[in-house]
PDB file of C-alpha atoms in Angstrom:
ATOM      1  CA  UNK A   1    -197.856-219.812-207.476  1.00 75.00           C
ATOM      2  CA  UNK A   2    -196.181-216.606-207.866  1.00 84.00           C
ATOM      3  CA  UNK A   3    -197.058-214.234-211.129  1.00 92.00           C
ATOM      4  CA  UNK A   4    -193.482-213.251-211.606  1.00 95.00           C
ATOM      5  CA  UNK A   5    -190.572-215.648-210.130  1.00 95.00           C
ATOM      6  CA  UNK A   6    -187.296-214.537-209.615  1.00 95.00           C
ATOM      7  CA  UNK A   7    -183.259-216.774-208.173  1.00 90.00           C
ATOM      8  CA  UNK A   8    -182.976-214.971-204.742  1.00 89.00           C
ATOM      9  CA  UNK A   9    -179.568-215.469-205.768  1.00 90.00           C
ATOM     10  CA  UNK A  10    -177.326-214.741-204.221  1.00 94.00           C
ATOM     11  CA  UNK A  11    -175.192-214.294-207.473  1.00 96.00           C
ATOM     12  CA  UNK A  12    -171.093-214.065-206.930  1.00 97.00           C
ATOM     13  CA  UNK A  13    -169.265-212.932-209.987  1.00 97.00           C
ATOM     14  CA  UNK A  14    -165.826-211.216-210.595  1.00 97.00           C
ATOM     15  CA  UNK A  15    -165.580-208.099-211.734  1.00 98.00           C
ATOM     16  CA  UNK A  16    -165.720-207.728-215.908  1.00 97.00           C
ATOM     17  CA  UNK A  17    -167.810-210.565-215.588  1.00 97.00           C
ATOM     18  CA  UNK A  18    -171.182-210.136-217.486  1.00 98.00           C
ATOM     19  CA  UNK A  19    -174.372-211.101-215.593  1.00 97.00           C
ATOM     20  CA  UNK A  20    -177.334-213.015-216.470  1.00 97.00           C
ATOM     21  CA  UNK A  21    -180.482-212.017-214.271  1.00 97.00           C
ATOM     22  CA  UNK A  22    -184.125-213.871-214.923  1.00 96.00           C
ATOM     23  CA  UNK A  23    -187.219-213.923-214.476  1.00 96.00           C
ATOM     24  CA  UNK A  24    -190.435-216.177-215.608  1.00 97.00           C
ATOM     25  CA  UNK A  25    -194.015-214.834-215.029  1.00 96.00           C
ATOM     26  CA  UNK A  26    -196.856-216.043-215.330  1.00 95.00           C
ATOM     27  CA  UNK A  27    -199.921-213.321-216.398  1.00 92.00           C
ATOM     28  CA  UNK A  28    -199.789-213.474-220.144  1.00 91.00           C
ATOM     29  CA  UNK A  29    -201.543-210.015-219.576  1.00 89.00           C
ATOM     30  CA  UNK A  30    -197.991-208.339-218.616  1.00 91.00           C
ATOM     31  CA  UNK A  31    -197.008-205.852-221.451  1.00 89.00           C
ATOM     32  CA  UNK A  32    -195.059-203.365-219.555  1.00 89.00           C
ATOM     33  CA  UNK A  33    -191.549-205.267-218.650  1.00 92.00           C
ATOM     34  CA  UNK A  34    -189.528-203.666-215.745  1.00 93.00           C
ATOM     35  CA  UNK A  35    -185.910-203.866-213.936  1.00 96.00           C
ATOM     36  CA  UNK A  36    -184.908-202.149-210.856  1.00 96.00           C
ATOM     37  CA  UNK A  37    -181.810-202.206-208.972  1.00 97.00           C
ATOM     38  CA  UNK A  38    -182.282-201.467-204.985  1.00 97.00           C
ATOM     39  CA  UNK A  39    -179.178-201.120-202.879  1.00 95.00           C
ATOM     40  CA  UNK A  40    -179.412-202.188-198.542  1.00 91.00           C
ATOM     41  CA  UNK A  41    -181.783-199.931-197.121  1.00 87.00           C
ATOM     42  CA  UNK A  42    -182.726-197.822-200.040  1.00 91.00           C
ATOM     43  CA  UNK A  43    -185.608-197.918-202.423  1.00 94.00           C
ATOM     44  CA  UNK A  44    -185.930-199.490-205.739  1.00 96.00           C
ATOM     45  CA  UNK A  45    -184.238-197.302-208.381  1.00 95.00           C
ATOM     46  CA  UNK A  46    -185.232-197.983-212.216  1.00 92.00           C
ATOM     47  CA  UNK A  47    -183.265-199.392-214.445  1.00 94.00           C
ATOM     48  CA  UNK A  48    -184.796-200.506-217.690  1.00 91.00           C
ATOM     49  CA  UNK A  49    -188.338-200.763-218.973  1.00 87.00           C
ATOM     50  CA  UNK A  50    -189.454-202.250-222.137  1.00 88.00           C
ATOM     51  CA  UNK A  51    -192.776-203.054-224.093  1.00 85.00           C
ATOM     52  CA  UNK A  52    -193.767-206.277-224.671  1.00 83.00           C
ATOM     53  CA  UNK A  53    -191.490-209.193-226.699  1.00 84.00           C
ATOM     54  CA  UNK A  54    -187.748-207.489-227.894  1.00 87.00           C
ATOM     55  CA  UNK A  55    -184.481-205.847-226.752  1.00 92.00           C
ATOM     56  CA  UNK A  56    -183.387-202.416-224.868  1.00 93.00           C
ATOM     57  CA  UNK A  57    -180.126-201.376-224.407  1.00 95.00           C
ATOM     58  CA  UNK A  58    -178.751-198.700-221.902  1.00 94.00           C
ATOM     59  CA  UNK A  59    -175.138-198.431-221.935  1.00 96.00           C
ATOM     60  CA  UNK A  60    -173.198-201.455-220.198  1.00 97.00           C
ATOM     61  CA  UNK A  61    -177.577-202.984-219.704  1.00 97.00           C
ATOM     62  CA  UNK A  62    -179.559-204.985-221.837  1.00 97.00           C
ATOM     63  CA  UNK A  63    -183.310-205.703-221.263  1.00 96.00           C
ATOM     64  CA  UNK A  64    -184.780-208.768-222.689  1.00 96.00           C
ATOM     65  CA  UNK A  65    -187.924-209.809-222.934  1.00 95.00           C
ATOM     66  CA  UNK A  66    -189.830-212.927-224.640  1.00 94.00           C
ATOM     67  CA  UNK A  67    -193.495-213.425-224.119  1.00 92.00           C
ATOM     68  CA  UNK A  68    -193.868-216.801-225.733  1.00 93.00           C
ATOM     69  CA  UNK A  69    -192.176-218.599-223.387  1.00 94.00           C
ATOM     70  CA  UNK A  70    -192.647-215.460-220.412  1.00 95.00           C
ATOM     71  CA  UNK A  71    -188.940-215.306-219.876  1.00 95.00           C
ATOM     72  CA  UNK A  72    -187.367-211.640-218.923  1.00 95.00           C
ATOM     73  CA  UNK A  73    -183.731-211.350-218.650  1.00 97.00           C
ATOM     74  CA  UNK A  74    -181.010-207.848-217.574  1.00 97.00           C
ATOM     75  CA  UNK A  75    -177.778-208.834-218.264  1.00 97.00           C
ATOM     76  CA  UNK A  76    -175.195-206.855-217.051  1.00 98.00           C
ATOM     77  CA  UNK A  77    -171.719-206.516-219.195  1.00 98.00           C
ATOM     78  CA  UNK A  78    -168.310-205.621-217.863  1.00 98.00           C
ATOM     79  CA  UNK A  79    -169.871-205.894-214.046  1.00 98.00           C
ATOM     80  CA  UNK A  80    -168.456-203.292-211.196  1.00 98.00           C
ATOM     81  CA  UNK A  81    -168.346-203.805-207.582  1.00 97.00           C
ATOM     82  CA  UNK A  82    -170.928-201.494-207.982  1.00 97.00           C
ATOM     83  CA  UNK A  83    -173.266-202.723-209.155  1.00 98.00           C
ATOM     84  CA  UNK A  84    -173.156-205.283-206.394  1.00 98.00           C
ATOM     85  CA  UNK A  85    -177.443-204.868-205.369  1.00 97.00           C
ATOM     86  CA  UNK A  86    -180.696-206.606-205.438  1.00 97.00           C
ATOM     87  CA  UNK A  87    -182.009-206.743-208.885  1.00 98.00           C
ATOM     88  CA  UNK A  88    -186.067-206.936-209.277  1.00 97.00           C
ATOM     89  CA  UNK A  89    -188.090-207.587-212.223  1.00 96.00           C
ATOM     90  CA  UNK A  90    -191.772-206.772-212.304  1.00 94.00           C
ATOM     91  CA  UNK A  91    -194.132-206.546-214.921  1.00 92.00           C
ATOM     92  CA  UNK A  92    -197.735-205.084-215.892  1.00 88.00           C
ATOM     93  CA  UNK A  93    -200.823-205.570-217.616  1.00 80.00           C
ATOM     94  CA  UNK A  94    -200.944-202.524-219.436  1.00 70.00           C
ATOM     95  CA  UNK A  95    -204.259-201.856-219.123  1.00 68.00           C
ATOM     96  CA  UNK A  96    -203.897-200.203-216.036  1.00 60.00           C
ATOM     97  CA  UNK A  97    -200.151-198.120-217.673  1.00 58.00           C
ATOM     98  CA  UNK A  98    -197.963-198.314-214.455  1.00 64.00           C
ATOM     99  CA  UNK A  99    -200.547-198.239-211.923  1.00 75.00           C
ATOM    100  CA  UNK A 100    -199.867-201.406-210.458  1.00 86.00           C
ATOM    101  CA  UNK A 101    -196.371-203.534-210.854  1.00 91.00           C
ATOM    102  CA  UNK A 102    -196.046-206.848-209.658  1.00 93.00           C
ATOM    103  CA  UNK A 103    -192.139-207.217-208.079  1.00 96.00           C
ATOM    104  CA  UNK A 104    -190.516-211.041-208.326  1.00 96.00           C
ATOM    105  CA  UNK A 105    -188.312-211.258-204.504  1.00 96.00           C
ATOM    106  CA  UNK A 106    -185.253-210.163-206.166  1.00 96.00           C
ATOM    107  CA  UNK A 107    -181.657-211.257-206.881  1.00 97.00           C
ATOM    108  CA  UNK A 108    -179.255-210.073-204.771  1.00 97.00           C
ATOM    109  CA  UNK A 109    -176.203-210.005-207.136  1.00 97.00           C
ATOM    110  CA  UNK A 110    -172.218-209.811-205.489  1.00 97.00           C
ATOM    111  CA  UNK A 111    -169.510-208.641-207.683  1.00 98.00           C
ATOM    112  CA  UNK A 112    -165.958-209.048-206.038  1.00 97.00           C
ATOM    113  CA  UNK A 113    -162.490-206.700-207.123  1.00 95.00           C
TER     114      UNK A 113
ATOM    115  CA  UNK B   1    -186.696-181.051-206.562  1.00 53.00           C
ATOM    116  CA  UNK B   2    -184.071-184.152-205.103  1.00 73.00           C
ATOM    117  CA  UNK B   3    -186.810-187.187-205.353  1.00 92.00           C
ATOM    118  CA  UNK B   4    -189.418-188.945-203.679  1.00 96.00           C
ATOM    119  CA  UNK B   5    -188.925-187.761-199.990  1.00 96.00           C
ATOM    120  CA  UNK B   6    -190.547-190.557-196.866  1.00 97.00           C
ATOM    121  CA  UNK B   7    -190.246-189.403-193.321  1.00 97.00           C
ATOM    122  CA  UNK B   8    -189.412-191.798-191.233  1.00 97.00           C
ATOM    123  CA  UNK B   9    -186.575-193.296-192.030  1.00 96.00           C
ATOM    124  CA  UNK B  10    -187.308-195.688-188.954  1.00 97.00           C
ATOM    125  CA  UNK B  11    -190.244-195.918-186.813  1.00 98.00           C
ATOM    126  CA  UNK B  12    -189.983-198.308-184.276  1.00 98.00           C
ATOM    127  CA  UNK B  13    -193.874-198.600-181.829  1.00 98.00           C
ATOM    128  CA  UNK B  14    -195.228-200.870-179.822  1.00 98.00           C
ATOM    129  CA  UNK B  15    -197.854-203.168-180.699  1.00 98.00           C
ATOM    130  CA  UNK B  16    -201.593-201.608-180.589  1.00 97.00           C
ATOM    131  CA  UNK B  17    -200.208-197.651-181.425  1.00 98.00           C
ATOM    132  CA  UNK B  18    -200.728-196.593-184.620  1.00 98.00           C
ATOM    133  CA  UNK B  19    -198.058-195.078-186.388  1.00 98.00           C
ATOM    134  CA  UNK B  20    -198.432-192.497-189.538  1.00 98.00           C
ATOM    135  CA  UNK B  21    -196.219-191.990-192.524  1.00 98.00           C
ATOM    136  CA  UNK B  22    -195.359-189.605-195.034  1.00 98.00           C
ATOM    137  CA  UNK B  23    -194.542-189.613-198.407  1.00 98.00           C
ATOM    138  CA  UNK B  24    -193.388-186.240-200.430  1.00 97.00           C
ATOM    139  CA  UNK B  25    -193.283-187.028-204.328  1.00 96.00           C
ATOM    140  CA  UNK B  26    -191.621-185.333-207.379  1.00 94.00           C
ATOM    141  CA  UNK B  27    -193.853-181.719-207.576  1.00 90.00           C
ATOM    142  CA  UNK B  28    -194.465-182.325-210.834  1.00 86.00           C
ATOM    143  CA  UNK B  29    -196.040-185.775-210.633  1.00 90.00           C
ATOM    144  CA  UNK B  30    -199.725-186.719-210.419  1.00 90.00           C
ATOM    145  CA  UNK B  31    -199.668-190.565-209.235  1.00 92.00           C
ATOM    146  CA  UNK B  32    -198.286-191.611-205.978  1.00 95.00           C
ATOM    147  CA  UNK B  33    -197.862-195.244-204.559  1.00 95.00           C
ATOM    148  CA  UNK B  34    -197.901-197.053-201.299  1.00 97.00           C
ATOM    149  CA  UNK B  35    -196.202-200.650-201.549  1.00 97.00           C
ATOM    150  CA  UNK B  36    -194.827-202.570-198.778  1.00 97.00           C
ATOM    151  CA  UNK B  37    -191.503-204.687-198.677  1.00 97.00           C
ATOM    152  CA  UNK B  38    -190.976-207.508-196.299  1.00 95.00           C
ATOM    153  CA  UNK B  39    -187.628-208.648-196.098  1.00 91.00           C
ATOM    154  CA  UNK B  40    -186.594-210.511-199.024  1.00 90.00           C
ATOM    155  CA  UNK B  41    -189.208-210.482-200.723  1.00 94.00           C
ATOM    156  CA  UNK B  42    -190.078-207.593-203.885  1.00 95.00           C
ATOM    157  CA  UNK B  43    -192.439-205.027-203.233  1.00 96.00           C
ATOM    158  CA  UNK B  44    -195.995-205.327-202.724  1.00 95.00           C
ATOM    159  CA  UNK B  45    -198.618-202.686-204.143  1.00 94.00           C
ATOM    160  CA  UNK B  46    -201.331-201.454-201.465  1.00 95.00           C
ATOM    161  CA  UNK B  47    -202.424-198.387-203.031  1.00 95.00           C
ATOM    162  CA  UNK B  48    -202.400-195.745-205.299  1.00 92.00           C
ATOM    163  CA  UNK B  49    -203.805-191.584-206.089  1.00 93.00           C
ATOM    164  CA  UNK B  50    -203.889-190.141-208.960  1.00 91.00           C
ATOM    165  CA  UNK B  51    -203.876-186.622-207.676  1.00 91.00           C
ATOM    166  CA  UNK B  52    -206.567-186.599-204.693  1.00 92.00           C
ATOM    167  CA  UNK B  53    -208.246-189.720-205.835  1.00 92.00           C
ATOM    168  CA  UNK B  54    -207.638-193.112-204.365  1.00 92.00           C
ATOM    169  CA  UNK B  55    -208.223-195.073-207.060  1.00 90.00           C
ATOM    170  CA  UNK B  56    -207.114-198.836-206.083  1.00 88.00           C
ATOM    171  CA  UNK B  57    -206.547-200.749-203.105  1.00 90.00           C
ATOM    172  CA  UNK B  58    -205.211-203.898-202.921  1.00 90.00           C
ATOM    173  CA  UNK B  59    -206.318-206.591-200.314  1.00 87.00           C
ATOM    174  CA  UNK B  60    -203.583-206.378-197.978  1.00 82.00           C
ATOM    175  CA  UNK B  61    -204.949-202.565-197.415  1.00 85.00           C
ATOM    176  CA  UNK B  62    -207.014-203.733-194.096  1.00 88.00           C
ATOM    177  CA  UNK B  63    -209.592-201.826-192.486  1.00 92.00           C
ATOM    178  CA  UNK B  64    -206.703-200.985-190.065  1.00 96.00           C
ATOM    179  CA  UNK B  65    -204.947-199.251-192.850  1.00 96.00           C
ATOM    180  CA  UNK B  66    -205.862-195.886-194.767  1.00 95.00           C
ATOM    181  CA  UNK B  67    -204.461-193.384-197.003  1.00 96.00           C
ATOM    182  CA  UNK B  68    -204.888-190.010-198.026  1.00 96.00           C
ATOM    183  CA  UNK B  69    -203.332-187.954-200.294  1.00 96.00           C
ATOM    184  CA  UNK B  70    -204.973-183.933-199.582  1.00 91.00           C
ATOM    185  CA  UNK B  71    -205.050-181.534-202.980  1.00 85.00           C
ATOM    186  CA  UNK B  72    -203.395-184.023-204.794  1.00 84.00           C
ATOM    187  CA  UNK B  73    -199.414-183.196-203.202  1.00 90.00           C
ATOM    188  CA  UNK B  74    -197.861-185.374-199.917  1.00 96.00           C
ATOM    189  CA  UNK B  75    -199.614-188.383-198.954  1.00 97.00           C
ATOM    190  CA  UNK B  76    -199.995-190.044-195.733  1.00 98.00           C
ATOM    191  CA  UNK B  77    -200.214-193.708-194.576  1.00 98.00           C
ATOM    192  CA  UNK B  78    -201.819-194.591-191.409  1.00 97.00           C
ATOM    193  CA  UNK B  79    -202.556-197.904-189.520  1.00 97.00           C
ATOM    194  CA  UNK B  80    -204.026-198.406-186.440  1.00 97.00           C
ATOM    195  CA  UNK B  81    -203.288-200.944-183.676  1.00 97.00           C
ATOM    196  CA  UNK B  82    -200.336-202.178-185.505  1.00 97.00           C
ATOM    197  CA  UNK B  83    -199.145-205.993-185.296  1.00 96.00           C
ATOM    198  CA  UNK B  84    -195.810-207.436-185.692  1.00 96.00           C
ATOM    199  CA  UNK B  85    -197.170-208.570-188.527  1.00 95.00           C
ATOM    200  CA  UNK B  86    -197.170-204.999-190.014  1.00 96.00           C
ATOM    201  CA  UNK B  87    -193.571-205.020-189.764  1.00 97.00           C
ATOM    202  CA  UNK B  88    -192.150-203.930-192.976  1.00 97.00           C
ATOM    203  CA  UNK B  89    -190.656-201.139-195.095  1.00 97.00           C
ATOM    204  CA  UNK B  90    -193.250-198.672-196.363  1.00 98.00           C
ATOM    205  CA  UNK B  91    -192.373-197.736-199.897  1.00 98.00           C
ATOM    206  CA  UNK B  92    -193.878-194.300-201.113  1.00 98.00           C
ATOM    207  CA  UNK B  93    -193.300-193.765-205.345  1.00 96.00           C
ATOM    208  CA  UNK B  94    -194.642-191.382-207.919  1.00 94.00           C
ATOM    209  CA  UNK B  95    -194.744-190.721-211.117  1.00 89.00           C
ATOM    210  CA  UNK B  96    -196.198-188.689-214.427  1.00 84.00           C
ATOM    211  CA  UNK B  97    -198.951-190.038-216.218  1.00 71.00           C
ATOM    212  CA  UNK B  98    -197.369-193.926-217.391  1.00 64.00           C
ATOM    213  CA  UNK B  99    -193.651-192.984-216.797  1.00 64.00           C
ATOM    214  CA  UNK B 100    -191.758-195.498-214.681  1.00 76.00           C
ATOM    215  CA  UNK B 101    -191.915-195.030-211.027  1.00 86.00           C
ATOM    216  CA  UNK B 102    -189.852-193.215-208.842  1.00 92.00           C
ATOM    217  CA  UNK B 103    -189.105-194.720-205.252  1.00 95.00           C
ATOM    218  CA  UNK B 104    -188.715-192.976-202.476  1.00 96.00           C
ATOM    219  CA  UNK B 105    -186.006-194.577-199.871  1.00 95.00           C
ATOM    220  CA  UNK B 106    -189.102-195.902-197.579  1.00 97.00           C
ATOM    221  CA  UNK B 107    -190.054-196.059-193.986  1.00 97.00           C
ATOM    222  CA  UNK B 108    -189.209-198.906-191.979  1.00 97.00           C
ATOM    223  CA  UNK B 109    -191.444-200.138-189.535  1.00 98.00           C
ATOM    224  CA  UNK B 110    -190.803-202.071-186.569  1.00 97.00           C
ATOM    225  CA  UNK B 111    -193.674-202.953-184.111  1.00 98.00           C
ATOM    226  CA  UNK B 112    -192.373-204.626-180.977  1.00 97.00           C
TER     227      UNK B 112
END
């Protein structure tokens, strides 16, 4: 079993839809959680990071962590075609800060005009 | 500063050859990381430097792989006697202290 699991998709939605992207993780020691966006043939770009459980909002993006169920979510409001990319979730055990991230496989999102 | 720079962007090499990749981190970042990403997978941690010290290495980093960061600035990743299984995107990232990573665009290695 992988430490971080993601549905690879693709997830196809029309422009303007609310998108929900999810991950589960198995390592109870994870304290920090991140969402990265990766366009084709580019490096991952940090979107959001959260510490422990709770919600964090940044513009159209909301990250949610539920440590009791080991569930991580990213919500995208008013999705745009430019949001079409692969979204990677990642966790870190906090004992090492950001030294080592464990990534999921990524979910490919397609937003159609 | 334009972010994390990696060179080359794409490398095609014959099996058995040695290859070296370079990473220039964001100048004020003291931490540097190497990851490997294969098609359809997330990045996998390879190694981590704080300044010039290599502090952690994954078991994925076999003895054919070596990484250096002389003087705590740029870093190189060398793969000796390349194998077809080494074909992947090699990503470099940097951070300042415990802040989030900034990744480069990666070096795509194709071993033929």
